[in-house]
Short mmCIF file of C-alpha atoms in Angstrom, two decimals:
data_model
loop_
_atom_site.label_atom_id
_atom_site.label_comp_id
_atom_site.label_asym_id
_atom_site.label_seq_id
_atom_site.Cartn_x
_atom_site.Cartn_y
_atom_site.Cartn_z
CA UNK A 121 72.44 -60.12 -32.06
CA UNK A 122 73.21 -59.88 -35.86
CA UNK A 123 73.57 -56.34 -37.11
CA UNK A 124 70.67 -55.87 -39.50
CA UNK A 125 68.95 -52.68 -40.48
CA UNK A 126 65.25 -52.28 -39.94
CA UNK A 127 63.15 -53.96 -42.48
CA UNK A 128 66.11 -55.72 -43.66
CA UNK A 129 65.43 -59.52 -43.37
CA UNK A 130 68.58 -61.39 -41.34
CA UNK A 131 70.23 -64.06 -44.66
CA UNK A 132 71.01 -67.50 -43.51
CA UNK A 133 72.80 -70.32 -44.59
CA UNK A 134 72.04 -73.85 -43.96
CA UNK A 135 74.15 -76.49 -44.21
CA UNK A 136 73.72 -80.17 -43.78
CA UNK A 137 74.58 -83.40 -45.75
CA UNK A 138 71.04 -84.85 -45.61
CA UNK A 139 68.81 -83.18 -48.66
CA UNK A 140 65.29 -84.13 -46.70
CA UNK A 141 67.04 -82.69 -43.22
CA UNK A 142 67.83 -79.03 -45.16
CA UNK A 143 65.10 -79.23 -46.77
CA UNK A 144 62.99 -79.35 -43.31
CA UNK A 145 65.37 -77.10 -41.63
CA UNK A 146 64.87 -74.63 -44.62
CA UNK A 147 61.51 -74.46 -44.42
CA UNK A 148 61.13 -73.89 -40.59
CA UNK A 149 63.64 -70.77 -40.68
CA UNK A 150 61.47 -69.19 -43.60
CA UNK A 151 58.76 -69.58 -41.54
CA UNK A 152 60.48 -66.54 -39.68
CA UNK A 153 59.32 -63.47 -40.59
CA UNK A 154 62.65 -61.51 -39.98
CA UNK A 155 64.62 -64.57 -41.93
CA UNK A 156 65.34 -65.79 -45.19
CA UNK A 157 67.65 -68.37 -46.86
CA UNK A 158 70.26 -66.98 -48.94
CA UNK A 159 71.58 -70.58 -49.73
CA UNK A 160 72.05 -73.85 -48.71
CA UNK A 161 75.15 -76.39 -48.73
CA UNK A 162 75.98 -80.39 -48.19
CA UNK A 163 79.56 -79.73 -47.42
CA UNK A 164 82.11 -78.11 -45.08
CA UNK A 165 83.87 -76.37 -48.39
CA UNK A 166 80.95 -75.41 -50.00
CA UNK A 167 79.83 -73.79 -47.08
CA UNK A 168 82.92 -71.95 -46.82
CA UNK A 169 82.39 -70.66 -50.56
CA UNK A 170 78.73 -69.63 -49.97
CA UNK A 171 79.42 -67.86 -46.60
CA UNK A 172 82.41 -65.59 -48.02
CA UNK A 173 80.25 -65.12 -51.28
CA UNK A 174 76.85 -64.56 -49.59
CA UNK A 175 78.08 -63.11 -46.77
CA UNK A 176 74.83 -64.12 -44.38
CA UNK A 177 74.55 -62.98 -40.87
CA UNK A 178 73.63 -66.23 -39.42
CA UNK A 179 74.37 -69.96 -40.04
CA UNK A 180 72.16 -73.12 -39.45
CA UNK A 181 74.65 -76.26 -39.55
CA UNK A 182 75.07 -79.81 -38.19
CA UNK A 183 78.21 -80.90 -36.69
CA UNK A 184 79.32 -83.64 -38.81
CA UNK A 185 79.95 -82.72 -42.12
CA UNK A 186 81.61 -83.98 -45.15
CA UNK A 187 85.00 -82.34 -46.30
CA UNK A 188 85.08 -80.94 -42.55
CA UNK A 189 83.33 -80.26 -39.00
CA UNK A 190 80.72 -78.04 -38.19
CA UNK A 191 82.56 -76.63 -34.92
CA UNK A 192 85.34 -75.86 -36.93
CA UNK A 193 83.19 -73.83 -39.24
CA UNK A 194 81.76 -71.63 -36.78
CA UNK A 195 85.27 -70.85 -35.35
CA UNK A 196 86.16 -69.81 -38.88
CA UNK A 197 82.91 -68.00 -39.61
CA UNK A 198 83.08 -66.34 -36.62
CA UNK A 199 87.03 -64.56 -37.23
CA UNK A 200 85.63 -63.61 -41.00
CA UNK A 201 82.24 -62.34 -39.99
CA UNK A 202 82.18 -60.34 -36.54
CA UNK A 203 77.95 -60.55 -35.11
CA UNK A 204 77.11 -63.97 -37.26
CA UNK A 205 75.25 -66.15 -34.86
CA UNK A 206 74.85 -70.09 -35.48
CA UNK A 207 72.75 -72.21 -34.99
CA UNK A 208 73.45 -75.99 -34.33
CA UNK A 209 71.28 -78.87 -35.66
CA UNK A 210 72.94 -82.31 -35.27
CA UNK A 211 72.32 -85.98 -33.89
CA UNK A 212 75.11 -85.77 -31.69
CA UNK A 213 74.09 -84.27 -28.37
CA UNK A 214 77.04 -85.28 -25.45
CA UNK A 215 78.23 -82.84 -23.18
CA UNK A 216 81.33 -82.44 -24.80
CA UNK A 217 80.48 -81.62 -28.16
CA UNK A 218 77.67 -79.50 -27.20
CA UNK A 219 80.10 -77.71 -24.45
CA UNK A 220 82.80 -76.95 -28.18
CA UNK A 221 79.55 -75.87 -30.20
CA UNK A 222 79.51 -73.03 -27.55
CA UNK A 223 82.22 -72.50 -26.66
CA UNK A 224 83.25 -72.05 -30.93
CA UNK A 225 80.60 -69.71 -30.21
CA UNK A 226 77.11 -71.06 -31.56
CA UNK A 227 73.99 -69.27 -29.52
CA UNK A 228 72.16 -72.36 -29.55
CA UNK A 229 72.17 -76.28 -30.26
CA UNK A 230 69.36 -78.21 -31.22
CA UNK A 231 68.70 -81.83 -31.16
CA UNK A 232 67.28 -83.74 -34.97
CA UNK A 233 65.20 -85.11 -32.88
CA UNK A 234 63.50 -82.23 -31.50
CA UNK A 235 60.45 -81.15 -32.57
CA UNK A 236 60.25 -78.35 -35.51
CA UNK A 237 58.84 -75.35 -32.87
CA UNK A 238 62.36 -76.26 -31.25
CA UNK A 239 64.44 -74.83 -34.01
CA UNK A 240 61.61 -71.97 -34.47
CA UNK A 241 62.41 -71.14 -30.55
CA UNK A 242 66.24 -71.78 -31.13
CA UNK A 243 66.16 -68.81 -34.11
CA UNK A 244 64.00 -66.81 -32.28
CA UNK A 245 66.37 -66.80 -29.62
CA UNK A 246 69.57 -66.29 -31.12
CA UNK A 247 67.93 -63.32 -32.87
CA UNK A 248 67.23 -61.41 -29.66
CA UNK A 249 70.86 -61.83 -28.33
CA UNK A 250 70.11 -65.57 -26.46
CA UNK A 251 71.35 -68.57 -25.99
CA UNK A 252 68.95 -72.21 -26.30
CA UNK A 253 69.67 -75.21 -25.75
CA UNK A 254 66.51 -77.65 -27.00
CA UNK A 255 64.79 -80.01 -25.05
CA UNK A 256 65.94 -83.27 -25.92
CA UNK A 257 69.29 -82.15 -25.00
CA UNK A 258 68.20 -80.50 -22.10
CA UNK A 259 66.72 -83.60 -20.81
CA UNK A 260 69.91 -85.29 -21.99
CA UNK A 261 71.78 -83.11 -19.65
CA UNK A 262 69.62 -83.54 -16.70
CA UNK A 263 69.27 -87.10 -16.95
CA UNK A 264 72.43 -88.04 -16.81
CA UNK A 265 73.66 -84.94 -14.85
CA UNK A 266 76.89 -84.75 -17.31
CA UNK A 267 76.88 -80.81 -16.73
CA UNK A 268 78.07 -81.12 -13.01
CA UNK A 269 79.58 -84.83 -13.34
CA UNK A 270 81.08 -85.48 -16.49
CA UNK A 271 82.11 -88.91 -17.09
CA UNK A 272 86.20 -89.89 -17.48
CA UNK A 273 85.78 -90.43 -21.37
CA UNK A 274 83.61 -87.03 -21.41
CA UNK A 275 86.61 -84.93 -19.39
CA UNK A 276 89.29 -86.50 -22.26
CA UNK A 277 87.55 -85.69 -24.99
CA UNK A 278 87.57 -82.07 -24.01
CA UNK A 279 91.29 -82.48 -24.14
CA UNK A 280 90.76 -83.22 -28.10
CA UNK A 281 91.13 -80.35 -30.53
CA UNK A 282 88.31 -79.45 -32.99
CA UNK A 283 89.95 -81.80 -36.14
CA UNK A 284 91.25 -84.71 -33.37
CA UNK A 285 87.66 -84.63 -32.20
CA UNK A 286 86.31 -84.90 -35.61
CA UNK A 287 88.68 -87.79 -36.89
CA UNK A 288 87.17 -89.87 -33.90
CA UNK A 289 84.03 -89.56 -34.15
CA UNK A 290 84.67 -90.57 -37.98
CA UNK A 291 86.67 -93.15 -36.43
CA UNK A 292 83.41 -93.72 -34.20
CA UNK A 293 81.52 -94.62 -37.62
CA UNK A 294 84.13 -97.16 -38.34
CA UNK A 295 86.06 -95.11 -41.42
CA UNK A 296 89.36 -96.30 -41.39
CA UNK A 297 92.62 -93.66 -41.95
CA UNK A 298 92.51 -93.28 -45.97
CA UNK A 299 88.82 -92.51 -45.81
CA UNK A 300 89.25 -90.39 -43.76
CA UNK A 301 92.04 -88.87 -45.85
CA UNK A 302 90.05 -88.78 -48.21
CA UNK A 303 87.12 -86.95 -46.56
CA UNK A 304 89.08 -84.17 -44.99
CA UNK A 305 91.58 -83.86 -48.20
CA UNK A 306 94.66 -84.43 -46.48
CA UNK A 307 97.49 -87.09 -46.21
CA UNK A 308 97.25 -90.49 -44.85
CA UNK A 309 100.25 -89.46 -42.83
CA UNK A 310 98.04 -86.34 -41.10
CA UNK A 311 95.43 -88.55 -39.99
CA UNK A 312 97.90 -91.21 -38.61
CA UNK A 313 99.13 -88.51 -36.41
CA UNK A 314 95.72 -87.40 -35.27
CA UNK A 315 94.86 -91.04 -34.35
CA UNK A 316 98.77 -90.83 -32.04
CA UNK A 317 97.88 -87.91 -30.48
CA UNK A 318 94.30 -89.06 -29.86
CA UNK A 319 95.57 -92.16 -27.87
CA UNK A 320 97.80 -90.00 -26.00
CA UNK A 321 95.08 -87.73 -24.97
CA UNK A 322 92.64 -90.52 -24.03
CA UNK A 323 95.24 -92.55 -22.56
CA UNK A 324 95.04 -95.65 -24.89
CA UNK A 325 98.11 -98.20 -25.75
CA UNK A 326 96.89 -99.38 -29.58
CA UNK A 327 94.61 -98.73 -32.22
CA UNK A 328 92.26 -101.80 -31.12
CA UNK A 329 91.77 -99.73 -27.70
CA UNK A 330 91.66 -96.22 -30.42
CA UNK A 331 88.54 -98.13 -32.32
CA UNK A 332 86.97 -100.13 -29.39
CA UNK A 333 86.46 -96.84 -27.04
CA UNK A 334 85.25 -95.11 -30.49
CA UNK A 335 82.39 -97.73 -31.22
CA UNK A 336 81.48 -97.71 -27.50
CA UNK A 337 81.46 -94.08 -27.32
CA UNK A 338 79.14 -94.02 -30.06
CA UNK A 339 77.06 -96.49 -29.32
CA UNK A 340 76.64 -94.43 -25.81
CA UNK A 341 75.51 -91.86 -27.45
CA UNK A 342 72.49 -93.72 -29.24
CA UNK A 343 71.24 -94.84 -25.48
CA UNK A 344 71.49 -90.96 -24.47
#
């Protein structure tokens, strides 16, 4: 629960790439009487800027962001501010990354395409010390049972770091290795590794196999 003293209101930071999405996301947490945003940010190093300048004592983010990852972030956040709670907001709801969101230590993860009382419940919650998990990923859970039976693909990419994660699922949206250079501000050469260490991990011989199980992962993901 974040430390706040009474009367105080609880200063959150939102951060997404989509305007419309932060915009919406924005206006459902200052619909909470005990919340207000302090700021709001489209990238992974803005947000880092904003949070050690602002300071806020809880975080509303997606997962995929540019110039970095939103799992990553609330690792980080998390060693520079001890009691900030997140909140996650993303399109991507498989067991795995929603498993790292938690483990990272986010109190709850929210589907975009959950309805708006979702996130209201989700910020309610994390506010008095719970965890929530929203309903379309809830039902995305139960449906396909991936809690108790995860599939092969799901149990190797919990072998993934944060970043090796991140490159594939950038790799999932068909970026090739200077983009994502690019993105992530590092050298060719780092990604390249990322993508070797990748295959090792989920047991593929080439690149074509690297790209192939991306897309299909992806694209698995849109059926969920």
């Amino acid at each position: 629960m974040p430390f706040v003293k009474a009367g105080q209101q609880i200063q959150v930071l939102v951060v997404d790439e989509n305007p419309l999405t932060r915009f919406g996301i924005l206006s459902v947490v200052n619909l909470h009487p005990e919340l207000h945003v302090c700021e709001e940010a489209a990238d992974a190093l803005t947000a880092c800027a904003l949070f050690i300048r602002e300071r806020p004592t809880m975080v509303v983010l997606d997962v995929s962001l540019p110039k970095g990852d939103g799992i990553e972030l609330v690792r980080k956040f998390s060693r520079l501010r001890t009691g900030c709670s997140f909140v996650v907001v993303s399109d991507l709801r498989d067991s795995a990354t929603v498993r790292r969101a938690f483990q990272a230590g986010a109190g709850a993860f929210v589907s975009k395409t959950d309805e708006a009382a979702e996130l209201f419940c989700a910020l309610e919650a994390v506010i008095t010390g719970r965890t929530y998990l929203g309903k379309v990923v809830s039902s995305t859970f139960i449906s396909k049972v991936e809690l108790k039976s995860p599939s092969r693909l799901q149990k190797l990419l919990g072998t993934l770091s944060d970043r090796e994660l991140h490159v594939f699922r950038r790799t999932a949206r068909g970026q090739g290795v200077t983009a994502i250079a690019r993105e992530l501000s590092v050298s060719v050469k780092t990604i390249e590794t990322h993508h070797r260490r990748i295959k090792e991990k989920l047991k593929l011989c080439n690149s074509s196999q690297l790209h192939s199980t991306a897309r299909a992962w992806l694209d698995s993901l849109h059926k969920l």
